[in-house]
PDB file of C-alpha atoms and ligand atoms in Angstrom:
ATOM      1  CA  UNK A 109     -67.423-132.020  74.351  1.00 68.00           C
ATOM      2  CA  UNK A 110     -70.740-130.624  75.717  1.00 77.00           C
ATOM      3  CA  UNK A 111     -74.112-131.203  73.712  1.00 85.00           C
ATOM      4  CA  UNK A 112     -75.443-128.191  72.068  1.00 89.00           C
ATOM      5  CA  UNK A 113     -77.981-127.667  75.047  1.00 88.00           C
ATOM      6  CA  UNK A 114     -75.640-127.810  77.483  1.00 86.00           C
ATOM      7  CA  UNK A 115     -73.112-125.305  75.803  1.00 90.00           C
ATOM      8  CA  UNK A 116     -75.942-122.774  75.601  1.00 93.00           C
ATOM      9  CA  UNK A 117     -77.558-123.217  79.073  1.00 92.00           C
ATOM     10  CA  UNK A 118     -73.467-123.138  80.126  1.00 91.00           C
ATOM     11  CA  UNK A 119     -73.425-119.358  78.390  1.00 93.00           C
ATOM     12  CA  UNK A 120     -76.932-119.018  79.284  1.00 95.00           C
ATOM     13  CA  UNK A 121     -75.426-119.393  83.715  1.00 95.00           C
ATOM     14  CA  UNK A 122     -72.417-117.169  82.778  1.00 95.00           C
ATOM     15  CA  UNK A 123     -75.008-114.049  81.059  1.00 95.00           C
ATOM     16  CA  UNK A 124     -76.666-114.004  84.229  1.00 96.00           C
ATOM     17  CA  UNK A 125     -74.085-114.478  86.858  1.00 96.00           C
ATOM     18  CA  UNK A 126     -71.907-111.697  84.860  1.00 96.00           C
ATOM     19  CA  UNK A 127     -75.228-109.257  84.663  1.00 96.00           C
ATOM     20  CA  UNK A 128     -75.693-109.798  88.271  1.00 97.00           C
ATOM     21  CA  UNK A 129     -72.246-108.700  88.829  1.00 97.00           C
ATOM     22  CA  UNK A 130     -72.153-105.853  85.941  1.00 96.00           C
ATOM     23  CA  UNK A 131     -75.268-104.051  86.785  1.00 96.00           C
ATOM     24  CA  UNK A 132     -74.136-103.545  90.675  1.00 97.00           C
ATOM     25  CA  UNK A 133     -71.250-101.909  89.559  1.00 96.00           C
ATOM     26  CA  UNK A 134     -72.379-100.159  86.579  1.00 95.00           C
ATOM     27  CA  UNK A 135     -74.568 -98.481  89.355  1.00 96.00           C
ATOM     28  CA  UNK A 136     -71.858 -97.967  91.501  1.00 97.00           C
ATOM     29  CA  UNK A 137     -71.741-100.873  93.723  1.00 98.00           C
ATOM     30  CA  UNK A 138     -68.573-102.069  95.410  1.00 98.00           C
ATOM     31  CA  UNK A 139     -66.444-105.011  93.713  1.00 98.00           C
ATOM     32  CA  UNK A 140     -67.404-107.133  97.042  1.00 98.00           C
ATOM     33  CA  UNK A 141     -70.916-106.601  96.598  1.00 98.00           C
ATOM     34  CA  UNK A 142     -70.458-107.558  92.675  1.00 98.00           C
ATOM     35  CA  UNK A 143     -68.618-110.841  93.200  1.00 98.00           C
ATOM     36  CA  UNK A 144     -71.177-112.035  96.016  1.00 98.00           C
ATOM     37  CA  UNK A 145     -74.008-111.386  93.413  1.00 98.00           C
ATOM     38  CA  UNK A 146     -72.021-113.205  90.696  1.00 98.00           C
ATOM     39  CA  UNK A 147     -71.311-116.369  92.618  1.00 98.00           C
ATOM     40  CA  UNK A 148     -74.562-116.586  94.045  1.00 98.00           C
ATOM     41  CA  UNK A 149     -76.200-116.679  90.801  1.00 98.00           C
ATOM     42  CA  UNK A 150     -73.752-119.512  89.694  1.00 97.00           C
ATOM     43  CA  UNK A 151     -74.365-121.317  93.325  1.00 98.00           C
ATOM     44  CA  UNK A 152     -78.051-121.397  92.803  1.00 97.00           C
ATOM     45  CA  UNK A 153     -77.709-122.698  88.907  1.00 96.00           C
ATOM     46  CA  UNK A 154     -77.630-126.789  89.082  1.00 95.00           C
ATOM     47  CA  UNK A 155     -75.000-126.389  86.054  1.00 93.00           C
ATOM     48  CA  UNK A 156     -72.237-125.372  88.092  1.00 94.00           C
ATOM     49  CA  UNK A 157     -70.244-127.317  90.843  1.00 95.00           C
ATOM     50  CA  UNK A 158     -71.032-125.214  93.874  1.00 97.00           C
ATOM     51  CA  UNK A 159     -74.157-124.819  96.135  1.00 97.00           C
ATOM     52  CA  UNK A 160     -77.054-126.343  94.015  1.00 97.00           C
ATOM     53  CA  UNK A 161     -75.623-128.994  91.259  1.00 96.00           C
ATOM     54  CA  UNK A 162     -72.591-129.493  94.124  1.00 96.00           C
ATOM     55  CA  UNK A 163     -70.564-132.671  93.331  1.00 95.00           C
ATOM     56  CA  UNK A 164     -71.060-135.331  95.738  1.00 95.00           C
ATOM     57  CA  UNK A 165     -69.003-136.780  98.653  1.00 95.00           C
ATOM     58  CA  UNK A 166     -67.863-140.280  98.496  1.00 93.00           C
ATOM     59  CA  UNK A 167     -70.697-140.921 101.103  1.00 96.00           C
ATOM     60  CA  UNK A 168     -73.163-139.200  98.450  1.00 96.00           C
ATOM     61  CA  UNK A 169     -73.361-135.844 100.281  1.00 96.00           C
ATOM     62  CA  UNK A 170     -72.704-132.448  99.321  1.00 97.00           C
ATOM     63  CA  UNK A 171     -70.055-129.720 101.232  1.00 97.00           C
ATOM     64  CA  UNK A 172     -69.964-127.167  99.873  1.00 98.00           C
ATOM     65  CA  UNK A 173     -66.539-124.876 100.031  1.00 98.00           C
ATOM     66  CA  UNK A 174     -66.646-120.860 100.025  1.00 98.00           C
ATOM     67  CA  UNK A 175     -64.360-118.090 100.278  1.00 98.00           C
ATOM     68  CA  UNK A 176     -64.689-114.521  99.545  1.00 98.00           C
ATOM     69  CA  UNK A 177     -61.696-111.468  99.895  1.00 98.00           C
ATOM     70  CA  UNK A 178     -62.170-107.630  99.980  1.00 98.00           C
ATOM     71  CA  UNK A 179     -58.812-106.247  98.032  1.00 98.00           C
ATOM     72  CA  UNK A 180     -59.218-102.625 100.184  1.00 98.00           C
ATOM     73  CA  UNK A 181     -58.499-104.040 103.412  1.00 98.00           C
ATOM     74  CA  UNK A 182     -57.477-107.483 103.156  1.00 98.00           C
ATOM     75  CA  UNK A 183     -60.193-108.925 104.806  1.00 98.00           C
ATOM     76  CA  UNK A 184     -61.589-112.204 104.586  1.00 98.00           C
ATOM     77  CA  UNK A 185     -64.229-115.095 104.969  1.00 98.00           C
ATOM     78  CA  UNK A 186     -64.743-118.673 104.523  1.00 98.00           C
ATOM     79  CA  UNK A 187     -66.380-121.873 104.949  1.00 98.00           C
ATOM     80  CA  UNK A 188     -65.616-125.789 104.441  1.00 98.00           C
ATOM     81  CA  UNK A 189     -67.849-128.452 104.615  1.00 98.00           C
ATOM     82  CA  UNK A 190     -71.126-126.292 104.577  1.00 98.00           C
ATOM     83  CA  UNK A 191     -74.016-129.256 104.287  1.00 98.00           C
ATOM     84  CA  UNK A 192     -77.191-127.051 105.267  1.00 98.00           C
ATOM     85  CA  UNK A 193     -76.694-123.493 103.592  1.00 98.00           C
ATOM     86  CA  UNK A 194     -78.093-122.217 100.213  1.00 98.00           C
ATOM     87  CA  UNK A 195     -75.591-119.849  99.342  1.00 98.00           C
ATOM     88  CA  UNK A 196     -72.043-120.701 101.011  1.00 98.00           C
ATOM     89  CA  UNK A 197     -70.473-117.269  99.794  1.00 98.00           C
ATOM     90  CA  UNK A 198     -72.946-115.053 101.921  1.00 98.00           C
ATOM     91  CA  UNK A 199     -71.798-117.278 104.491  1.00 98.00           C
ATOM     92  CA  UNK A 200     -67.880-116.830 103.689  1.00 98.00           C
ATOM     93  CA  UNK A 201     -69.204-113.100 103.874  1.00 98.00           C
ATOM     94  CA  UNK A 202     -70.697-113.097 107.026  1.00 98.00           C
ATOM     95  CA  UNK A 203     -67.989-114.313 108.666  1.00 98.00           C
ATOM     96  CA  UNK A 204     -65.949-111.965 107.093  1.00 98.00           C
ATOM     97  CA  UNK A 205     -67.805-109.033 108.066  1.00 98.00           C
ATOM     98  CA  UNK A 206     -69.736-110.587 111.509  1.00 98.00           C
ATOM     99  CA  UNK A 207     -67.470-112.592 113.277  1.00 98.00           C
ATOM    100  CA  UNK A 208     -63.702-112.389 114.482  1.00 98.00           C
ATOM    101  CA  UNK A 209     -62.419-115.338 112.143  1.00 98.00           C
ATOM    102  CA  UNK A 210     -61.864-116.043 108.898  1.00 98.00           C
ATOM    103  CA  UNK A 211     -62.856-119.491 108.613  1.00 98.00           C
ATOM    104  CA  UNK A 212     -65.254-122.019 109.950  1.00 98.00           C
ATOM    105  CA  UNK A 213     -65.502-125.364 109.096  1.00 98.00           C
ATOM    106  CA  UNK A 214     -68.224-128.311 109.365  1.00 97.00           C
ATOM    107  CA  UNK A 215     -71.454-128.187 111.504  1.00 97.00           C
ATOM    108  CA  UNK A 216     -69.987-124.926 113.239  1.00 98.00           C
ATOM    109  CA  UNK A 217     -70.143-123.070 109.824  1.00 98.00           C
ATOM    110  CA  UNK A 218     -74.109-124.069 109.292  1.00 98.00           C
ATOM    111  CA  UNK A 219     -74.488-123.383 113.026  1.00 98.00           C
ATOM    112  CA  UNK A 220     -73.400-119.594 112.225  1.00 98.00           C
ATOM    113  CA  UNK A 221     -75.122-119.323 109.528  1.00 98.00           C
ATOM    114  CA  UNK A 222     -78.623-120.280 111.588  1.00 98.00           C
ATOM    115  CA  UNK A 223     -76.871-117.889 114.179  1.00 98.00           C
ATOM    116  CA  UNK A 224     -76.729-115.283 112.021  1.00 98.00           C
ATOM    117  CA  UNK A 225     -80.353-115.451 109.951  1.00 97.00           C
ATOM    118  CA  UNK A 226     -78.627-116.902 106.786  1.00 98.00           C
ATOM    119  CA  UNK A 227     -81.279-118.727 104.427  1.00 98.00           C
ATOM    120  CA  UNK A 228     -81.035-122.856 105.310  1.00 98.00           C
ATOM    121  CA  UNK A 229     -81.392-125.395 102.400  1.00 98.00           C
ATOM    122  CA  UNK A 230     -82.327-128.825 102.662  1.00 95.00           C
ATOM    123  CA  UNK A 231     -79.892-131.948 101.637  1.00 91.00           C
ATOM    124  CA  UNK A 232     -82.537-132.454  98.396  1.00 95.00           C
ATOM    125  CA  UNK A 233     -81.712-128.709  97.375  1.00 97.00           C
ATOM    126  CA  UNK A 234     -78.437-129.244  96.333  1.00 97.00           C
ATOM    127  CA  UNK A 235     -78.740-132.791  94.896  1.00 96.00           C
ATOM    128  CA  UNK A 236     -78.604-133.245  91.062  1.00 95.00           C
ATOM    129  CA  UNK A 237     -78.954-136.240  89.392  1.00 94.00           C
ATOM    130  CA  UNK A 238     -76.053-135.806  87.165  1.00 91.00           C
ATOM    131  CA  UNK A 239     -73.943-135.559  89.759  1.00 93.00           C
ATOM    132  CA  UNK A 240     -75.500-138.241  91.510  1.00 94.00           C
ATOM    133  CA  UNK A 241     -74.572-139.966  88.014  1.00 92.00           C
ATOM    134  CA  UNK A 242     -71.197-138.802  88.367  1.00 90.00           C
ATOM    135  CA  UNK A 243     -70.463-140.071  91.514  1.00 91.00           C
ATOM    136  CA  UNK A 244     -71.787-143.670  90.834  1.00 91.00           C
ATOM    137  CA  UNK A 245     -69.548-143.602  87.445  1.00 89.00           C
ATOM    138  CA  UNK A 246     -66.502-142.859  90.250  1.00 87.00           C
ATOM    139  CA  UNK A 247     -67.005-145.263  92.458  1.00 88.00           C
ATOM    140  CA  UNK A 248     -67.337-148.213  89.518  1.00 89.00           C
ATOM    141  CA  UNK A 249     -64.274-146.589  88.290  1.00 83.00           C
ATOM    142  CA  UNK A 250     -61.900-146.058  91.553  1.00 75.00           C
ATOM    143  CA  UNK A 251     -58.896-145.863  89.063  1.00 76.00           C
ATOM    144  CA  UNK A 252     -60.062-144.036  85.879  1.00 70.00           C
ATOM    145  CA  UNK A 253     -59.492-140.527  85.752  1.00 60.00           C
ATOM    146  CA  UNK A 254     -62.600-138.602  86.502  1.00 53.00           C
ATOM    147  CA  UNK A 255     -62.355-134.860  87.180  1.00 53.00           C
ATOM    148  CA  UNK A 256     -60.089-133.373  84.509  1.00 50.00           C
ATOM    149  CA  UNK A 257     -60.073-131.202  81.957  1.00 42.00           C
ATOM    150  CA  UNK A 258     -63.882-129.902  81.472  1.00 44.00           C
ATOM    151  CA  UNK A 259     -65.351-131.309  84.640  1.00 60.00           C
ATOM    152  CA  UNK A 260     -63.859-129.165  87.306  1.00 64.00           C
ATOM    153  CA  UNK A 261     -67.101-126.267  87.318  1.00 80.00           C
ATOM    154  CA  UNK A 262     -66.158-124.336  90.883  1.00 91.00           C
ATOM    155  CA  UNK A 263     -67.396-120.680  90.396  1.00 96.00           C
ATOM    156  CA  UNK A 264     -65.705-117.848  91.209  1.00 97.00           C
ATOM    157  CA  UNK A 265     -65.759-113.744  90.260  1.00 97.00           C
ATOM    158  CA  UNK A 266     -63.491-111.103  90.642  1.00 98.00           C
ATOM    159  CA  UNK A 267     -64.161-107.521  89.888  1.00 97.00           C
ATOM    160  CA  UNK A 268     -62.634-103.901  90.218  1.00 97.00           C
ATOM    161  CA  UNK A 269     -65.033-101.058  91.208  1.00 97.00           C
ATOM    162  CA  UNK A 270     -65.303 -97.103  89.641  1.00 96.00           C
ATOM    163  CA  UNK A 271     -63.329 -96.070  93.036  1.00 97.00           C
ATOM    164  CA  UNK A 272     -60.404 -98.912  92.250  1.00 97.00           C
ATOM    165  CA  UNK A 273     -61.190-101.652  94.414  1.00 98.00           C
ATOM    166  CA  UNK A 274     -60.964-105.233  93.806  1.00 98.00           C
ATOM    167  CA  UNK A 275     -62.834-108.281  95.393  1.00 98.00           C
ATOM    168  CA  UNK A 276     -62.879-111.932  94.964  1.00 98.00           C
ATOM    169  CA  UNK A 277     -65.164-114.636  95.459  1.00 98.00           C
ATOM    170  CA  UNK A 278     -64.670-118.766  94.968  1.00 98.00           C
ATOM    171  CA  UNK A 279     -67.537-121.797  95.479  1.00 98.00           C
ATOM    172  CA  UNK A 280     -67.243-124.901  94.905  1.00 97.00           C
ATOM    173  CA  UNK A 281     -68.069-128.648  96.012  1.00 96.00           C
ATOM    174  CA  UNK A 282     -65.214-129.471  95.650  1.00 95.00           C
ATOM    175  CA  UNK A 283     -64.318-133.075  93.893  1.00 92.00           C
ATOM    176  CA  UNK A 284     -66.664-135.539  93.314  1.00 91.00           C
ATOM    177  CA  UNK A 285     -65.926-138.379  95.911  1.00 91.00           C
ATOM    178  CA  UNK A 286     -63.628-136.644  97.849  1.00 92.00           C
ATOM    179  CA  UNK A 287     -63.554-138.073 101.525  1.00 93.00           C
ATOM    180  CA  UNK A 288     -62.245-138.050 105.006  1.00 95.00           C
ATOM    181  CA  UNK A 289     -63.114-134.386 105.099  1.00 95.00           C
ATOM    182  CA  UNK A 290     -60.961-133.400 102.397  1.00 96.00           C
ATOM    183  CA  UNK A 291     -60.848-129.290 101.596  1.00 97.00           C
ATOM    184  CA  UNK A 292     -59.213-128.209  97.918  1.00 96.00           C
ATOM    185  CA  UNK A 293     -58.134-124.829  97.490  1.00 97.00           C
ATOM    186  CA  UNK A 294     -61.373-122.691  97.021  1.00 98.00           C
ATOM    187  CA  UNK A 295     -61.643-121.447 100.744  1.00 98.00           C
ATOM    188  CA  UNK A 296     -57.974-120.990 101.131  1.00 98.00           C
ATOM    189  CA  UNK A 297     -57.132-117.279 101.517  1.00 98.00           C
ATOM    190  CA  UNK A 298     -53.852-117.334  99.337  1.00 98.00           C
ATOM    191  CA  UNK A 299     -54.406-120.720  97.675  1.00 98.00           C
ATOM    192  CA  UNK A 300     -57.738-120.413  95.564  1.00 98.00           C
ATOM    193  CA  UNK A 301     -58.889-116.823  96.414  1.00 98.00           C
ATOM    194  CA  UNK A 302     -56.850-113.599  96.732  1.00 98.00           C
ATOM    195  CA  UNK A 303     -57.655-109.692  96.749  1.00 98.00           C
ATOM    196  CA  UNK A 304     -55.189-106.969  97.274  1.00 98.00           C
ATOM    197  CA  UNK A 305     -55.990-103.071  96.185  1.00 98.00           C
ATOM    198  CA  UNK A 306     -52.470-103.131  95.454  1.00 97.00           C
ATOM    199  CA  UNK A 307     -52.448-106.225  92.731  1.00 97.00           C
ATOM    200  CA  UNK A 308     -55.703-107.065  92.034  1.00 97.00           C
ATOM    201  CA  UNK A 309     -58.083-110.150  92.537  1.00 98.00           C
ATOM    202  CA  UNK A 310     -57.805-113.614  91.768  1.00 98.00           C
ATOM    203  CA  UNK A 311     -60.134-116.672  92.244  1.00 98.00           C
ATOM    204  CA  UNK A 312     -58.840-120.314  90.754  1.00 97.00           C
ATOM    205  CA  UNK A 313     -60.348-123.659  89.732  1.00 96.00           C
ATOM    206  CA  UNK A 314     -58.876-127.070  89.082  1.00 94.00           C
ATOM    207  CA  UNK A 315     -57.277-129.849  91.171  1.00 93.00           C
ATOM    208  CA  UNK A 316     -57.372-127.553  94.428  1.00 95.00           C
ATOM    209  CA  UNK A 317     -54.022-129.757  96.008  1.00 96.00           C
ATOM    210  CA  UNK A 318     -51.765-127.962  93.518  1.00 97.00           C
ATOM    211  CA  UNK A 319     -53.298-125.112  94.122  1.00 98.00           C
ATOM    212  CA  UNK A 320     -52.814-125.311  97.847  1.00 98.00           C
ATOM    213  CA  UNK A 321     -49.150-126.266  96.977  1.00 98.00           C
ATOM    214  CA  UNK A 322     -48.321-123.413  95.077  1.00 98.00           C
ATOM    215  CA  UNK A 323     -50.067-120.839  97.054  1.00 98.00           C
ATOM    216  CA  UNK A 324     -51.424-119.913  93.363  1.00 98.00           C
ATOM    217  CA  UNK A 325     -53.709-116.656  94.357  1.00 98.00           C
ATOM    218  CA  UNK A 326     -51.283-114.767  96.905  1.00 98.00           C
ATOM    219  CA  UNK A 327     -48.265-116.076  94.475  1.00 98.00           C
ATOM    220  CA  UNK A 328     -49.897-113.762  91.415  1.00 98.00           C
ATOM    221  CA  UNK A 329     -50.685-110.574  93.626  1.00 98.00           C
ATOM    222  CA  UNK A 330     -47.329-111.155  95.360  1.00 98.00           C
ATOM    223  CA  UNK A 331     -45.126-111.162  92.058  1.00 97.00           C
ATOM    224  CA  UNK A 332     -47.504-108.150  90.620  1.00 96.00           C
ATOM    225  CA  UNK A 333     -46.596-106.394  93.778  1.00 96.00           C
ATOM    226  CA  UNK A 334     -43.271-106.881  94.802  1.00 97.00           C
ATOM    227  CA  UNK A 335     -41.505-107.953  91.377  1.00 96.00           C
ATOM    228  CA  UNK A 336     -43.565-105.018  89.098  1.00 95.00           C
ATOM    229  CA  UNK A 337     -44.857-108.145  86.847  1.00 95.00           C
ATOM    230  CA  UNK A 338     -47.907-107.444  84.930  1.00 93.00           C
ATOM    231  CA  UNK A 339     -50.768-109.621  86.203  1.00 93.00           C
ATOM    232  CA  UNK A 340     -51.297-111.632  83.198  1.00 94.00           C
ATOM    233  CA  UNK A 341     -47.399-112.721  82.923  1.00 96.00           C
ATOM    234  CA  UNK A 342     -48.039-113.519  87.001  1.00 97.00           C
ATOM    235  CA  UNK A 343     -50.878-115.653  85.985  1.00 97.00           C
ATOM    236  CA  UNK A 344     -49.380-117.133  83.340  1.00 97.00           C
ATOM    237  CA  UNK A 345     -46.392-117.808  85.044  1.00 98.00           C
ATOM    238  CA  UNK A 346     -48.084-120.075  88.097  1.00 98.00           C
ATOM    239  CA  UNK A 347     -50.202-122.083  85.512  1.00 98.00           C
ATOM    240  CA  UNK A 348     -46.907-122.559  83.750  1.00 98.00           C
ATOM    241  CA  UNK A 349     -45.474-123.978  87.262  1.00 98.00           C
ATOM    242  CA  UNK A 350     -48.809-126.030  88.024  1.00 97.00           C
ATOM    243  CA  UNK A 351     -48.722-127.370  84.582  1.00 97.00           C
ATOM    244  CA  UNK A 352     -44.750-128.652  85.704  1.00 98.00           C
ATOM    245  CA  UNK A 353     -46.236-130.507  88.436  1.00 97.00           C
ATOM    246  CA  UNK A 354     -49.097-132.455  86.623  1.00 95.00           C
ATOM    247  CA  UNK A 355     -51.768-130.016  87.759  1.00 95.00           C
ATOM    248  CA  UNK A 356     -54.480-128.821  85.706  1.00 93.00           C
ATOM    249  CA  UNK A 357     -56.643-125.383  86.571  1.00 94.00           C
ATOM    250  CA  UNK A 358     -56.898-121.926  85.561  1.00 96.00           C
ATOM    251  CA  UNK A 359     -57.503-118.567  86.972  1.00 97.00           C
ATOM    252  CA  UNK A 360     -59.452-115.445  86.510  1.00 97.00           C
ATOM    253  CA  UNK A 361     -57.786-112.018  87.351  1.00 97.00           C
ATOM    254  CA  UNK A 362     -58.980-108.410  87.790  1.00 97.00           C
ATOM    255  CA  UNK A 363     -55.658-106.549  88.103  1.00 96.00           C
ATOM    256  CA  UNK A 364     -55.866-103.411  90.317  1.00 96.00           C
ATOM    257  CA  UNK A 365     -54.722-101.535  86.793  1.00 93.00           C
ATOM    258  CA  UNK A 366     -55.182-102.802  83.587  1.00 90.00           C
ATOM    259  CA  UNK A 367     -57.422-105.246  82.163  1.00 90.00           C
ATOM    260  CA  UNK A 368     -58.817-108.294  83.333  1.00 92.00           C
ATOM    261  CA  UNK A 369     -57.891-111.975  82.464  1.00 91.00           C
ATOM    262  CA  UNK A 370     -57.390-115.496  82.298  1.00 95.00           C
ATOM    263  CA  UNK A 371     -55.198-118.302  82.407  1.00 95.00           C
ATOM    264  CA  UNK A 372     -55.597-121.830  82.422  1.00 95.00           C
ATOM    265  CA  UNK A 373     -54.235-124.769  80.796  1.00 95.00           C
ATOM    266  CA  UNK A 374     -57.367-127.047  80.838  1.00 91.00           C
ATOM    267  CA  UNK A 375     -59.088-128.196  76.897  1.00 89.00           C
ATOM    268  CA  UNK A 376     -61.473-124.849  78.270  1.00 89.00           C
ATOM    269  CA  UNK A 377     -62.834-123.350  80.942  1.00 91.00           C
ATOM    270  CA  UNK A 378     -66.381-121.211  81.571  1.00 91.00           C
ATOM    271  CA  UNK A 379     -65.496-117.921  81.794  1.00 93.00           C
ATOM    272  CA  UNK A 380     -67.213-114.435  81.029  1.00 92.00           C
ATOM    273  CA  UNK A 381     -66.385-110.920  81.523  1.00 93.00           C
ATOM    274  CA  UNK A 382     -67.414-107.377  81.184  1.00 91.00           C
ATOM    275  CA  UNK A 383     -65.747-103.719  81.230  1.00 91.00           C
ATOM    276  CA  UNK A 384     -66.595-100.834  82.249  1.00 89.00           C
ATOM    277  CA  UNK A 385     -67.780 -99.659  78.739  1.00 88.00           C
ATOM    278  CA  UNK A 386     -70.526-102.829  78.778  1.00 84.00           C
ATOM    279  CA  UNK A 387     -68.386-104.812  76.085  1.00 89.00           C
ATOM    280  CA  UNK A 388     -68.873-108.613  76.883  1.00 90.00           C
ATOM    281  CA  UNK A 389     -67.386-111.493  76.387  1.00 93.00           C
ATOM    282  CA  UNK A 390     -67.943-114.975  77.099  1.00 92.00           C
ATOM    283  CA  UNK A 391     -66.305-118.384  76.428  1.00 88.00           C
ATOM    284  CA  UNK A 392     -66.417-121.955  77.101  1.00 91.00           C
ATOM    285  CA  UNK A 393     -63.466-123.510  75.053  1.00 88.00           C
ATOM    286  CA  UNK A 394     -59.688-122.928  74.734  1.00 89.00           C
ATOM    287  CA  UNK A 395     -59.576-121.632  71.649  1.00 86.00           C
ATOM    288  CA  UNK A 396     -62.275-118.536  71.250  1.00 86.00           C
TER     289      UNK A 396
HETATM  290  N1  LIG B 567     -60.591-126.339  93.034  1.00 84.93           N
HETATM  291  C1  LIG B 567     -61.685-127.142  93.492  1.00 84.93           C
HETATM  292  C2  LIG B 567     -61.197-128.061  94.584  1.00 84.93           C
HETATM  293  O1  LIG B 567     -60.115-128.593  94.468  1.00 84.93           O
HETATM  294  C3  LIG B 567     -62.321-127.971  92.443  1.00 84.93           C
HETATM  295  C4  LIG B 567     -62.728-127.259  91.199  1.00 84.93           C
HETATM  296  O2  LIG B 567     -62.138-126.244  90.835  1.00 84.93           O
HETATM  297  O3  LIG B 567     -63.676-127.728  90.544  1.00 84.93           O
HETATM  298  O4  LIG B 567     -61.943-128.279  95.513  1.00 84.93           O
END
């Protein structure tokens, strides 16, 4: 359960992060230019468990995970292990749009980032003390479970444009302690981030190995394409299947027709969203 402050400065992250997003499309801005501006917001807010506020590493550092997806031509960009760069999605971006590949990993990523003029944080920019907290309550605790239900806070957006288009973005630091270089589904084209004109956009949170196993994000735009499902069944469908193998998550869809959505079988999950009409809606727990 969150304290009072918390649950409003929570809202208070997901306002912002979906203006960001809204007002770039209201003024006809492109879905890809909508989700960057979302997840950046969310990166830079300490609340949230990607670039600033970043879970820590078993050694106590932060890598930071991105990946964004442009549903009009399938491309795609991403990072793992990103240690030195304030906003990891304009990095998943730039190598989307300025190199050959799709993903870089590690120093290399940082290194093309400094390559490529992207803005350079310090280690002490992303550190919080809660998390810091976090970590040392992890460590005492090798056993307990840690990082389910509430605690998972990767950010991701997904949004359809006025000309149809769909995008998706995904950030995250993954989970706290995580070692030996492990990478969870957020930068995974297919796994934790999908975007397909002809299905729509997806971006997933929660314990990234099921996600990886399942192929959750292609698996929703691939039944919505090829079977004629309707993207909420799809969704609802693959947390049904994670949910069979002990994995806990959820998912936010923008369908290349219809409305957008959620799944997730988590006590709640921070989510917010806006149509085209500037109705909004946002939501913390399960049930509202
Ligand atoms: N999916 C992320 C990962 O496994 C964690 C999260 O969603 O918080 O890295």
């Amino acid at each position: 359960m969150l304290t009072a402050e918390q649950d409003s400065a929570a809202r208070a992250g997901l306002s912002a992060a979906l203006e960001a997003g809204a007002a770039i499309l209201k003024a006809g801005g492109t879905a890809l230019d909508a989700v960057e501006a979302s997840v950046r917001v969310l990166e830079d807010d300490p609340l949230f468990n990607a670039g600033r506020g970043s879970v820590f590493t078993a050694e106590g550092r932060v890598e930071c995970d991105a990946a964004i997806m442009d549903g009009r031509n399938r491309k795609a960009g991403a990072v793992a292990g990103v240690r030195s760069t304030r906003n990891p999605i304009t990095l998943a971006r730039a190598v989307m749009e300025q190199s050959p590949h799709v993903f870089l990993a590690g120093s290399g990523a940082d290194a093309f980032a400094r390559a490529h003029g992207i803005e350079a944080a310090e280690p002490g920019w992303f550190e919080t003390t809660e998390r810091r907290r976090q970590l040392d309550e992890i460590l005492a605790n090798p056993d307990a479970p840690f990082d389910v239900g509430m605690k998972y806070g990767t950010v991701g957006a997904v949004a359809r444009d006025s000309l149809g288009h769909v995008a998706a973005a995904t950030s995250t630091g993954g989970l706290t302690g995580k070692k030996w270089g492990r990478v969870g589904d957020s930068p995974l084209i297919g796994a934790g981030t999908y975007a397909d004109d002809r299905a729509g956009a997806i971006s997933c949170t929660g314990a990234g190995e099921y996600f990886i196993r399942l192929g959750v994000a292609h698996e929703i735009a691939a039944r919505v394409r090829l079977c004629g499902e309707d993207v909420q069944a799809a969704a609802d469908a693959l947390i049904a299947e994670l949910s069979g193998l002990g994995g806990k998550g959820g998912v936010i869809i923008a369908p290349a027709r219809g409305k957008a959505g959620w799944a997730f079988n988590t006590p709640g999950m921070y989510r917010a969203m806006a149509d085209a009409n500037g109705a909004q809606r946002i939501a913390i727990y399960g049930d509202e």
